[in-house]
mmCIF file of the C-alpha atoms, coordinates in Angstrom:
data_MODEL
# 
_entry.id   MODEL 
# 
loop_
_atom_site.group_PDB 
_atom_site.id 
_atom_site.type_symbol 
_atom_site.label_atom_id 
_atom_site.label_alt_id 
_atom_site.label_comp_id 
_atom_site.label_asym_id 
_atom_site.label_entity_id 
_atom_site.label_seq_id 
_atom_site.pdbx_PDB_ins_code 
_atom_site.Cartn_x 
_atom_site.Cartn_y 
_atom_site.Cartn_z 
_atom_site.occupancy 
_atom_site.B_iso_or_equiv 
_atom_site.pdbx_formal_charge 
_atom_site.auth_seq_id 
_atom_site.auth_comp_id 
_atom_site.auth_asym_id 
_atom_site.auth_atom_id 
_atom_site.pdbx_PDB_model_num 
ATOM 1   C CA . LYS A 1 1   ? -12.680 -22.352 -18.349 1.00 0.00 ? 1   LYS A CA 1 
ATOM 2   C CA . ASN A 1 2   ? -12.793 -26.022 -17.110 1.00 0.00 ? 2   ASN A CA 1 
ATOM 3   C CA . VAL A 1 3   ? -14.774 -28.140 -19.464 1.00 0.00 ? 3   VAL A CA 1 
ATOM 4   C CA . ASN A 1 4   ? -15.650 -31.824 -20.408 1.00 0.00 ? 4   ASN A CA 1 
ATOM 5   C CA . ALA A 1 5   ? -15.683 -33.240 -23.622 1.00 0.00 ? 5   ALA A CA 1 
ATOM 6   C CA . ALA A 1 6   ? -15.848 -36.797 -25.455 1.00 0.00 ? 6   ALA A CA 1 
ATOM 7   C CA . ASN A 1 7   ? -15.368 -38.868 -28.654 1.00 0.00 ? 7   ASN A CA 1 
ATOM 8   C CA . LEU A 1 8   ? -18.269 -39.000 -30.893 1.00 0.00 ? 8   LEU A CA 1 
ATOM 9   C CA . VAL A 1 9   ? -19.705 -42.204 -29.097 1.00 0.00 ? 9   VAL A CA 1 
ATOM 10  C CA . GLY A 1 10  ? -19.300 -40.449 -25.647 1.00 0.00 ? 10  GLY A CA 1 
ATOM 11  C CA . VAL A 1 11  ? -21.213 -37.316 -27.117 1.00 0.00 ? 11  VAL A CA 1 
ATOM 12  C CA . MET A 1 12  ? -23.895 -39.663 -28.268 1.00 0.00 ? 12  MET A CA 1 
ATOM 13  C CA . TRP A 1 13  ? -24.465 -41.336 -24.886 1.00 0.00 ? 13  TRP A CA 1 
ATOM 14  C CA . TYR A 1 14  ? -24.420 -37.991 -23.211 1.00 0.00 ? 14  TYR A CA 1 
ATOM 15  C CA . LEU A 1 15  ? -27.299 -36.834 -25.546 1.00 0.00 ? 15  LEU A CA 1 
ATOM 16  C CA . GLN A 1 16  ? -29.332 -39.997 -25.263 1.00 0.00 ? 16  GLN A CA 1 
ATOM 17  C CA . HIS A 1 17  ? -28.729 -40.262 -21.334 1.00 0.00 ? 17  HIS A CA 1 
ATOM 18  C CA . GLU A 1 18  ? -28.732 -36.917 -19.774 1.00 0.00 ? 18  GLU A CA 1 
ATOM 19  C CA . VAL A 1 19  ? -29.823 -34.226 -22.570 1.00 0.00 ? 19  VAL A CA 1 
ATOM 20  C CA . VAL A 1 20  ? -32.905 -35.499 -24.385 1.00 0.00 ? 20  VAL A CA 1 
ATOM 21  C CA . ILE A 1 21  ? -34.514 -36.758 -21.497 1.00 0.00 ? 21  ILE A CA 1 
ATOM 22  C CA . GLU A 1 22  ? -35.556 -33.340 -20.630 1.00 0.00 ? 22  GLU A CA 1 
ATOM 23  C CA . ASP A 1 23  ? -37.809 -30.748 -22.309 1.00 0.00 ? 23  ASP A CA 1 
ATOM 24  C CA . PRO A 1 24  ? -36.426 -28.429 -23.124 1.00 0.00 ? 24  PRO A CA 1 
ATOM 25  C CA . PRO A 1 25  ? -32.986 -30.249 -23.551 1.00 0.00 ? 25  PRO A CA 1 
ATOM 26  C CA . LYS A 1 26  ? -30.561 -30.109 -20.453 1.00 0.00 ? 26  LYS A CA 1 
ATOM 27  C CA . PHE A 1 27  ? -28.626 -27.002 -20.097 1.00 0.00 ? 27  PHE A CA 1 
ATOM 28  C CA . GLY A 1 28  ? -30.215 -25.779 -23.704 1.00 0.00 ? 28  GLY A CA 1 
ATOM 29  C CA . ILE A 1 29  ? -28.064 -27.976 -25.471 1.00 0.00 ? 29  ILE A CA 1 
ATOM 30  C CA . SER A 1 30  ? -28.763 -27.776 -29.178 1.00 0.00 ? 30  SER A CA 1 
ATOM 31  C CA . ARG A 1 31  ? -25.753 -28.411 -30.946 1.00 0.00 ? 31  ARG A CA 1 
ATOM 32  C CA . VAL A 1 32  ? -22.378 -30.730 -31.107 1.00 0.00 ? 32  VAL A CA 1 
ATOM 33  C CA . LEU A 1 33  ? -19.140 -29.069 -31.578 1.00 0.00 ? 33  LEU A CA 1 
ATOM 34  C CA . ARG A 1 34  ? -15.939 -30.759 -32.756 1.00 0.00 ? 34  ARG A CA 1 
ATOM 35  C CA . TYR A 1 35  ? -12.455 -29.747 -32.205 1.00 0.00 ? 35  TYR A CA 1 
ATOM 36  C CA . LYS A 1 36  ? -9.104  -30.861 -33.177 1.00 0.00 ? 36  LYS A CA 1 
ATOM 37  C CA . VAL A 1 37  ? -7.325  -31.311 -29.948 1.00 0.00 ? 37  VAL A CA 1 
ATOM 38  C CA . GLN A 1 38  ? -3.511  -31.791 -29.034 1.00 0.00 ? 38  GLN A CA 1 
ATOM 39  C CA . THR A 1 39  ? -2.511  -32.765 -25.753 1.00 0.00 ? 39  THR A CA 1 
ATOM 40  C CA . LYS A 1 40  ? 0.907   -33.449 -23.716 1.00 0.00 ? 40  LYS A CA 1 
ATOM 41  C CA . ALA A 1 41  ? 0.821   -34.722 -20.300 1.00 0.00 ? 41  ALA A CA 1 
ATOM 42  C CA . PRO A 1 42  ? 3.037   -32.957 -17.386 1.00 0.00 ? 42  PRO A CA 1 
ATOM 43  C CA . SER A 1 43  ? 6.251   -34.866 -16.728 1.00 0.00 ? 43  SER A CA 1 
ATOM 44  C CA . ARG A 1 44  ? 5.038   -35.890 -13.343 1.00 0.00 ? 44  ARG A CA 1 
ATOM 45  C CA . LEU A 1 45  ? 2.033   -37.582 -14.861 1.00 0.00 ? 45  LEU A CA 1 
ATOM 46  C CA . LEU A 1 46  ? 4.066   -39.284 -17.622 1.00 0.00 ? 46  LEU A CA 1 
ATOM 47  C CA . ALA A 1 47  ? 6.490   -40.545 -14.805 1.00 0.00 ? 47  ALA A CA 1 
ATOM 48  C CA . SER A 1 48  ? 3.623   -42.277 -13.548 1.00 0.00 ? 48  SER A CA 1 
ATOM 49  C CA . GLY A 1 49  ? 3.130   -44.208 -16.758 1.00 0.00 ? 49  GLY A CA 1 
ATOM 50  C CA . MET A 1 50  ? 0.116   -42.169 -18.001 1.00 0.00 ? 50  MET A CA 1 
ATOM 51  C CA . ASN A 1 51  ? -0.611  -39.602 -20.642 1.00 0.00 ? 51  ASN A CA 1 
ATOM 52  C CA . PHE A 1 52  ? -3.868  -38.813 -19.082 1.00 0.00 ? 52  PHE A CA 1 
ATOM 53  C CA . GLY A 1 53  ? -5.244  -38.603 -15.502 1.00 0.00 ? 53  GLY A CA 1 
ATOM 54  C CA . VAL A 1 54  ? -8.700  -39.248 -14.014 1.00 0.00 ? 54  VAL A CA 1 
ATOM 55  C CA . ARG A 1 55  ? -11.534 -37.731 -15.834 1.00 0.00 ? 55  ARG A CA 1 
ATOM 56  C CA . TYR A 1 56  ? -12.663 -34.903 -13.367 1.00 0.00 ? 56  TYR A CA 1 
ATOM 57  C CA . ALA A 1 57  ? -16.300 -33.748 -13.754 1.00 0.00 ? 57  ALA A CA 1 
ATOM 58  C CA . TYR A 1 58  ? -16.870 -29.974 -14.284 1.00 0.00 ? 58  TYR A CA 1 
ATOM 59  C CA . ASP A 1 59  ? -20.536 -28.869 -13.652 1.00 0.00 ? 59  ASP A CA 1 
ATOM 60  C CA . SER A 1 60  ? -20.763 -25.230 -14.742 1.00 0.00 ? 60  SER A CA 1 
ATOM 61  C CA . GLY A 1 61  ? -16.972 -24.974 -14.972 1.00 0.00 ? 61  GLY A CA 1 
ATOM 62  C CA . VAL A 1 62  ? -16.510 -26.093 -11.266 1.00 0.00 ? 62  VAL A CA 1 
ATOM 63  C CA . CYS A 1 63  ? -14.408 -29.532 -10.561 1.00 0.00 ? 63  CYS A CA 1 
ATOM 64  C CA . THR A 1 64  ? -16.719 -31.717 -8.888  1.00 0.00 ? 64  THR A CA 1 
ATOM 65  C CA . GLY A 1 65  ? -14.416 -34.798 -8.524  1.00 0.00 ? 65  GLY A CA 1 
ATOM 66  C CA . PRO A 1 66  ? -14.120 -37.884 -8.200  1.00 0.00 ? 66  PRO A CA 1 
ATOM 67  C CA . GLY A 1 67  ? -11.936 -36.869 -5.172  1.00 0.00 ? 67  GLY A CA 1 
ATOM 68  C CA . LYS A 1 68  ? -10.459 -33.253 -4.475  1.00 0.00 ? 68  LYS A CA 1 
ATOM 69  C CA . CYS A 1 69  ? -9.156  -31.844 -7.857  1.00 0.00 ? 69  CYS A CA 1 
ATOM 70  C CA . SER A 1 70  ? -6.596  -29.366 -6.265  1.00 0.00 ? 70  SER A CA 1 
ATOM 71  C CA . PRO A 1 71  ? -4.253  -31.910 -4.554  1.00 0.00 ? 71  PRO A CA 1 
ATOM 72  C CA . GLU A 1 72  ? -4.145  -34.006 -7.667  1.00 0.00 ? 72  GLU A CA 1 
ATOM 73  C CA . PHE A 1 73  ? -3.263  -31.310 -9.978  1.00 0.00 ? 73  PHE A CA 1 
ATOM 74  C CA . GLY A 1 74  ? -0.458  -30.354 -7.423  1.00 0.00 ? 74  GLY A CA 1 
ATOM 75  C CA . ARG A 1 75  ? 0.625   -33.990 -7.361  1.00 0.00 ? 75  ARG A CA 1 
ATOM 76  C CA . TYR A 1 76  ? 0.760   -34.657 -11.195 1.00 0.00 ? 76  TYR A CA 1 
ATOM 77  C CA . GLY A 1 77  ? 0.498   -31.010 -12.888 1.00 0.00 ? 77  GLY A CA 1 
ATOM 78  C CA . HIS A 1 78  ? -2.511  -29.815 -14.693 1.00 0.00 ? 78  HIS A CA 1 
ATOM 79  C CA . PHE A 1 79  ? -3.381  -32.946 -16.858 1.00 0.00 ? 79  PHE A CA 1 
ATOM 80  C CA . VAL A 1 80  ? -6.139  -33.706 -19.210 1.00 0.00 ? 80  VAL A CA 1 
ATOM 81  C CA . GLY A 1 81  ? -8.370  -36.513 -17.788 1.00 0.00 ? 81  GLY A CA 1 
ATOM 82  C CA . CYS A 1 82  ? -9.931  -39.398 -19.732 1.00 0.00 ? 82  CYS A CA 1 
ATOM 83  C CA . ASN A 1 83  ? -12.308 -42.354 -18.744 1.00 0.00 ? 83  ASN A CA 1 
ATOM 84  C CA . ARG A 1 84  ? -13.402 -45.245 -21.121 1.00 0.00 ? 84  ARG A CA 1 
ATOM 85  C CA . PHE A 1 85  ? -16.854 -46.176 -20.453 1.00 0.00 ? 85  PHE A CA 1 
ATOM 86  C CA . GLU A 1 86  ? -15.796 -49.884 -20.188 1.00 0.00 ? 86  GLU A CA 1 
ATOM 87  C CA . SER A 1 87  ? -14.003 -49.090 -16.897 1.00 0.00 ? 87  SER A CA 1 
ATOM 88  C CA . MET A 1 88  ? -17.189 -47.821 -15.319 1.00 0.00 ? 88  MET A CA 1 
ATOM 89  C CA . TYR A 1 89  ? -15.087 -45.311 -13.410 1.00 0.00 ? 89  TYR A CA 1 
ATOM 90  C CA . PRO A 1 90  ? -15.832 -42.625 -12.394 1.00 0.00 ? 90  PRO A CA 1 
ATOM 91  C CA . TYR A 1 91  ? -18.863 -42.189 -14.394 1.00 0.00 ? 91  TYR A CA 1 
ATOM 92  C CA . PRO A 1 92  ? -20.854 -43.732 -16.145 1.00 0.00 ? 92  PRO A CA 1 
ATOM 93  C CA . ASN A 1 93  ? -20.655 -46.562 -13.553 1.00 0.00 ? 93  ASN A CA 1 
ATOM 94  C CA . GLU A 1 94  ? -23.022 -48.853 -15.363 1.00 0.00 ? 94  GLU A CA 1 
ATOM 95  C CA . GLU A 1 95  ? -23.705 -50.234 -19.095 1.00 0.00 ? 95  GLU A CA 1 
ATOM 96  C CA . THR A 1 96  ? -24.032 -47.723 -21.476 1.00 0.00 ? 96  THR A CA 1 
ATOM 97  C CA . TYR A 1 97  ? -24.657 -49.647 -24.571 1.00 0.00 ? 97  TYR A CA 1 
ATOM 98  C CA . PHE A 1 98  ? -22.343 -47.195 -26.470 1.00 0.00 ? 98  PHE A CA 1 
ATOM 99  C CA . PRO A 1 99  ? -19.393 -49.345 -26.657 1.00 0.00 ? 99  PRO A CA 1 
ATOM 100 C CA . GLY A 1 100 ? -15.902 -47.432 -27.278 1.00 0.00 ? 100 GLY A CA 1 
ATOM 101 C CA . GLY A 1 101 ? -17.308 -44.314 -25.194 1.00 0.00 ? 101 GLY A CA 1 
ATOM 102 C CA . VAL A 1 102 ? -14.719 -41.855 -23.918 1.00 0.00 ? 102 VAL A CA 1 
ATOM 103 C CA . TRP A 1 103 ? -15.017 -38.687 -22.093 1.00 0.00 ? 103 TRP A CA 1 
ATOM 104 C CA . TYR A 1 104 ? -12.193 -36.225 -21.458 1.00 0.00 ? 104 TYR A CA 1 
ATOM 105 C CA . SER A 1 105 ? -11.894 -33.501 -19.192 1.00 0.00 ? 105 SER A CA 1 
ATOM 106 C CA . PHE A 1 106 ? -9.782  -30.287 -19.638 1.00 0.00 ? 106 PHE A CA 1 
ATOM 107 C CA . PRO A 1 107 ? -8.726  -28.086 -16.853 1.00 0.00 ? 107 PRO A CA 1 
ATOM 108 C CA . GLY A 1 108 ? -8.866  -24.289 -17.112 1.00 0.00 ? 108 GLY A CA 1 
ATOM 109 C CA . ASN A 1 109 ? -6.227  -22.835 -14.617 1.00 0.00 ? 109 ASN A CA 1 
ATOM 110 C CA . GLY A 1 110 ? -4.553  -21.207 -17.739 1.00 0.00 ? 110 GLY A CA 1 
ATOM 111 C CA . THR A 1 111 ? -3.731  -24.666 -19.134 1.00 0.00 ? 111 THR A CA 1 
ATOM 112 C CA . LYS A 1 112 ? -4.924  -24.214 -22.613 1.00 0.00 ? 112 LYS A CA 1 
ATOM 113 C CA . CYS A 1 113 ? -1.784  -23.159 -24.707 1.00 0.00 ? 113 CYS A CA 1 
ATOM 114 C CA . VAL A 1 114 ? -1.250  -20.905 -27.901 1.00 0.00 ? 114 VAL A CA 1 
ATOM 115 C CA . GLY A 1 115 ? 0.679   -23.184 -30.010 1.00 0.00 ? 115 GLY A CA 1 
ATOM 116 C CA . ALA A 1 116 ? 1.728   -26.924 -29.575 1.00 0.00 ? 116 ALA A CA 1 
ATOM 117 C CA . PRO A 1 117 ? 1.513   -28.173 -25.787 1.00 0.00 ? 117 PRO A CA 1 
ATOM 118 C CA . THR A 1 118 ? 4.568   -28.496 -23.971 1.00 0.00 ? 118 THR A CA 1 
ATOM 119 C CA . GLY A 1 119 ? 3.314   -30.347 -20.867 1.00 0.00 ? 119 GLY A CA 1 
ATOM 120 C CA . ALA A 1 120 ? 4.124   -27.659 -18.593 1.00 0.00 ? 120 ALA A CA 1 
ATOM 121 C CA . ASP A 1 121 ? 1.372   -26.657 -15.885 1.00 0.00 ? 121 ASP A CA 1 
ATOM 122 C CA . THR A 1 122 ? 0.529   -23.522 -18.108 1.00 0.00 ? 122 THR A CA 1 
ATOM 123 C CA . CYS A 1 123 ? 0.412   -25.680 -21.326 1.00 0.00 ? 123 CYS A CA 1 
ATOM 124 C CA . THR A 1 124 ? -1.044  -29.223 -21.507 1.00 0.00 ? 124 THR A CA 1 
ATOM 125 C CA . TYR A 1 125 ? -3.608  -28.813 -24.300 1.00 0.00 ? 125 TYR A CA 1 
ATOM 126 C CA . THR A 1 126 ? -4.564  -26.601 -27.403 1.00 0.00 ? 126 THR A CA 1 
ATOM 127 C CA . TYR A 1 127 ? -7.549  -26.894 -29.590 1.00 0.00 ? 127 TYR A CA 1 
ATOM 128 C CA . SER A 1 128 ? -8.742  -25.715 -33.085 1.00 0.00 ? 128 SER A CA 1 
ATOM 129 C CA . TRP A 1 129 ? -10.853 -22.798 -33.366 1.00 0.00 ? 129 TRP A CA 1 
ATOM 130 C CA . PRO A 1 130 ? -13.549 -22.259 -34.655 1.00 0.00 ? 130 PRO A CA 1 
ATOM 131 C CA . PRO A 1 131 ? -15.040 -25.781 -34.175 1.00 0.00 ? 131 PRO A CA 1 
ATOM 132 C CA . ASP A 1 132 ? -17.088 -27.813 -36.497 1.00 0.00 ? 132 ASP A CA 1 
ATOM 133 C CA . GLU A 1 133 ? -20.615 -27.441 -35.549 1.00 0.00 ? 133 GLU A CA 1 
ATOM 134 C CA . VAL A 1 134 ? -23.941 -29.335 -36.288 1.00 0.00 ? 134 VAL A CA 1 
ATOM 135 C CA . THR A 1 135 ? -27.267 -29.289 -34.633 1.00 0.00 ? 135 THR A CA 1 
ATOM 136 C CA . ILE A 1 136 ? -29.180 -31.811 -32.772 1.00 0.00 ? 136 ILE A CA 1 
ATOM 137 C CA . ASP A 1 137 ? -32.336 -30.695 -35.073 1.00 0.00 ? 137 ASP A CA 1 
ATOM 138 C CA . ASP A 1 138 ? -30.262 -31.623 -38.239 1.00 0.00 ? 138 ASP A CA 1 
ATOM 139 C CA . LEU A 1 139 ? -28.941 -34.765 -36.825 1.00 0.00 ? 139 LEU A CA 1 
ATOM 140 C CA . VAL A 1 140 ? -32.594 -35.885 -35.738 1.00 0.00 ? 140 VAL A CA 1 
ATOM 141 C CA . ALA A 1 141 ? -34.256 -34.486 -39.013 1.00 0.00 ? 141 ALA A CA 1 
ATOM 142 C CA . GLY A 1 142 ? -36.665 -32.896 -36.523 1.00 0.00 ? 142 GLY A CA 1 
ATOM 143 C CA . ASP A 1 143 ? -37.621 -36.121 -34.783 1.00 0.00 ? 143 ASP A CA 1 
ATOM 144 C CA . TRP A 1 144 ? -35.944 -36.445 -31.479 1.00 0.00 ? 144 TRP A CA 1 
ATOM 145 C CA . GLU A 1 145 ? -38.201 -39.296 -30.144 1.00 0.00 ? 145 GLU A CA 1 
ATOM 146 C CA . THR A 1 146 ? -37.625 -41.642 -33.125 1.00 0.00 ? 146 THR A CA 1 
ATOM 147 C CA . PHE A 1 147 ? -33.972 -40.868 -33.485 1.00 0.00 ? 147 PHE A CA 1 
ATOM 148 C CA . PHE A 1 148 ? -33.176 -41.434 -29.772 1.00 0.00 ? 148 PHE A CA 1 
ATOM 149 C CA . ALA A 1 149 ? -35.493 -44.546 -29.434 1.00 0.00 ? 149 ALA A CA 1 
ATOM 150 C CA . ASP A 1 150 ? -33.840 -47.953 -28.496 1.00 0.00 ? 150 ASP A CA 1 
ATOM 151 C CA . GLY A 1 151 ? -31.239 -46.542 -25.820 1.00 0.00 ? 151 GLY A CA 1 
ATOM 152 C CA . GLU A 1 152 ? -30.309 -50.051 -24.860 1.00 0.00 ? 152 GLU A CA 1 
ATOM 153 C CA . ASN A 1 153 ? -29.666 -51.409 -28.311 1.00 0.00 ? 153 ASN A CA 1 
ATOM 154 C CA . VAL A 1 154 ? -26.179 -51.368 -29.249 1.00 0.00 ? 154 VAL A CA 1 
ATOM 155 C CA . THR A 1 155 ? -26.857 -51.631 -32.860 1.00 0.00 ? 155 THR A CA 1 
ATOM 156 C CA . ALA A 1 156 ? -29.168 -48.912 -32.659 1.00 0.00 ? 156 ALA A CA 1 
ATOM 157 C CA . ASN A 1 157 ? -26.832 -46.589 -30.864 1.00 0.00 ? 157 ASN A CA 1 
ATOM 158 C CA . GLN A 1 158 ? -24.199 -47.232 -33.315 1.00 0.00 ? 158 GLN A CA 1 
ATOM 159 C CA . ARG A 1 159 ? -26.404 -46.095 -36.147 1.00 0.00 ? 159 ARG A CA 1 
ATOM 160 C CA . LYS A 1 160 ? -26.834 -42.961 -34.033 1.00 0.00 ? 160 LYS A CA 1 
ATOM 161 C CA . VAL A 1 161 ? -23.091 -42.475 -33.710 1.00 0.00 ? 161 VAL A CA 1 
ATOM 162 C CA . ASP A 1 162 ? -22.753 -43.290 -37.467 1.00 0.00 ? 162 ASP A CA 1 
ATOM 163 C CA . ALA A 1 163 ? -25.405 -40.598 -38.554 1.00 0.00 ? 163 ALA A CA 1 
ATOM 164 C CA . LEU A 1 164 ? -23.422 -37.987 -36.282 1.00 0.00 ? 164 LEU A CA 1 
ATOM 165 C CA . ALA A 1 165 ? -20.206 -38.877 -38.051 1.00 0.00 ? 165 ALA A CA 1 
ATOM 166 C CA . SER A 1 166 ? -21.660 -38.810 -41.483 1.00 0.00 ? 166 SER A CA 1 
ATOM 167 C CA . LEU A 1 167 ? -23.305 -35.262 -40.576 1.00 0.00 ? 167 LEU A CA 1 
ATOM 168 C CA . PHE A 1 168 ? -20.022 -33.668 -39.739 1.00 0.00 ? 168 PHE A CA 1 
ATOM 169 C CA . LYS A 1 169 ? -18.570 -35.296 -42.815 1.00 0.00 ? 169 LYS A CA 1 
ATOM 170 C CA . GLU A 1 170 ? -21.173 -33.944 -45.009 1.00 0.00 ? 170 GLU A CA 1 
ATOM 171 C CA . LYS A 1 171 ? -21.020 -30.438 -43.546 1.00 0.00 ? 171 LYS A CA 1 
ATOM 172 C CA . TYR A 1 172 ? -17.133 -30.336 -43.259 1.00 0.00 ? 172 TYR A CA 1 
ATOM 173 C CA . PRO A 1 173 ? -15.730 -32.588 -45.998 1.00 0.00 ? 173 PRO A CA 1 
ATOM 174 C CA . GLU A 1 174 ? -12.399 -30.808 -45.853 1.00 0.00 ? 174 GLU A CA 1 
ATOM 175 C CA . THR A 1 175 ? -11.904 -31.714 -42.247 1.00 0.00 ? 175 THR A CA 1 
ATOM 176 C CA . GLU A 1 176 ? -9.285  -34.576 -41.775 1.00 0.00 ? 176 GLU A CA 1 
ATOM 177 C CA . ASP A 1 177 ? -10.158 -37.717 -40.037 1.00 0.00 ? 177 ASP A CA 1 
ATOM 178 C CA . LEU A 1 178 ? -8.097  -38.113 -36.916 1.00 0.00 ? 178 LEU A CA 1 
ATOM 179 C CA . THR A 1 179 ? -7.292  -40.982 -34.653 1.00 0.00 ? 179 THR A CA 1 
ATOM 180 C CA . GLU A 1 180 ? -8.381  -40.847 -31.067 1.00 0.00 ? 180 GLU A CA 1 
ATOM 181 C CA . PRO A 1 181 ? -5.762  -41.070 -28.586 1.00 0.00 ? 181 PRO A CA 1 
ATOM 182 C CA . ASP A 1 182 ? -5.411  -44.208 -26.367 1.00 0.00 ? 182 ASP A CA 1 
ATOM 183 C CA . CYS A 1 183 ? -7.101  -43.256 -22.843 1.00 0.00 ? 183 CYS A CA 1 
ATOM 184 C CA . ASP A 1 184 ? -4.608  -44.872 -20.762 1.00 0.00 ? 184 ASP A CA 1 
ATOM 185 C CA . PHE A 1 185 ? -5.706  -43.584 -17.281 1.00 0.00 ? 185 PHE A CA 1 
ATOM 186 C CA . SER A 1 186 ? -5.001  -46.328 -14.723 1.00 0.00 ? 186 SER A CA 1 
ATOM 187 C CA . PHE A 1 187 ? -6.733  -46.354 -11.352 1.00 0.00 ? 187 PHE A CA 1 
ATOM 188 C CA . ALA A 1 188 ? -4.082  -48.374 -9.946  1.00 0.00 ? 188 ALA A CA 1 
ATOM 189 C CA . LYS A 1 189 ? -1.408  -46.093 -11.066 1.00 0.00 ? 189 LYS A CA 1 
ATOM 190 C CA . PHE A 1 190 ? -3.178  -42.970 -10.396 1.00 0.00 ? 190 PHE A CA 1 
ATOM 191 C CA . TRP A 1 191 ? -4.429  -43.328 -6.947  1.00 0.00 ? 191 TRP A CA 1 
# 
């Protein structure tokens, strides 16, 4: 199905900005899942000089933009999308205080592969199963309010990201450290 994802910085901003502001937490979110993902862009997107397209929002599995999703998938193929927070497009469109945050979008449409991705419309990404998983309660040691304080403080937010990374490392010491791909989406090239 269509799904959004993020790097650890992006996950932490989402938790801080959209999840823990509600009680109970938005969508009942109680854990963070970590997958090893491989992608390969469709040749039509690569020909435009990008490995990633625009990051579409998928709300309850439905593509809600920006723009109309189907025409762009028709133009470029079923691409994985991304956006760097610093670009302020498409969202978040304001200072986040979480530098380095990146969000990704993975289209459904039968584009998840079995085996290595080929870039064909039916095979642009794959991910590990089962994912690594930590609970938010474990992350915050039972004290959500204290942990998520100072949301507009870059240093405090980096400590939150570091705590999440440390918790994954503690729980899954055998999981290899991976490099993040360069989110090379370009507004000018894409639109």
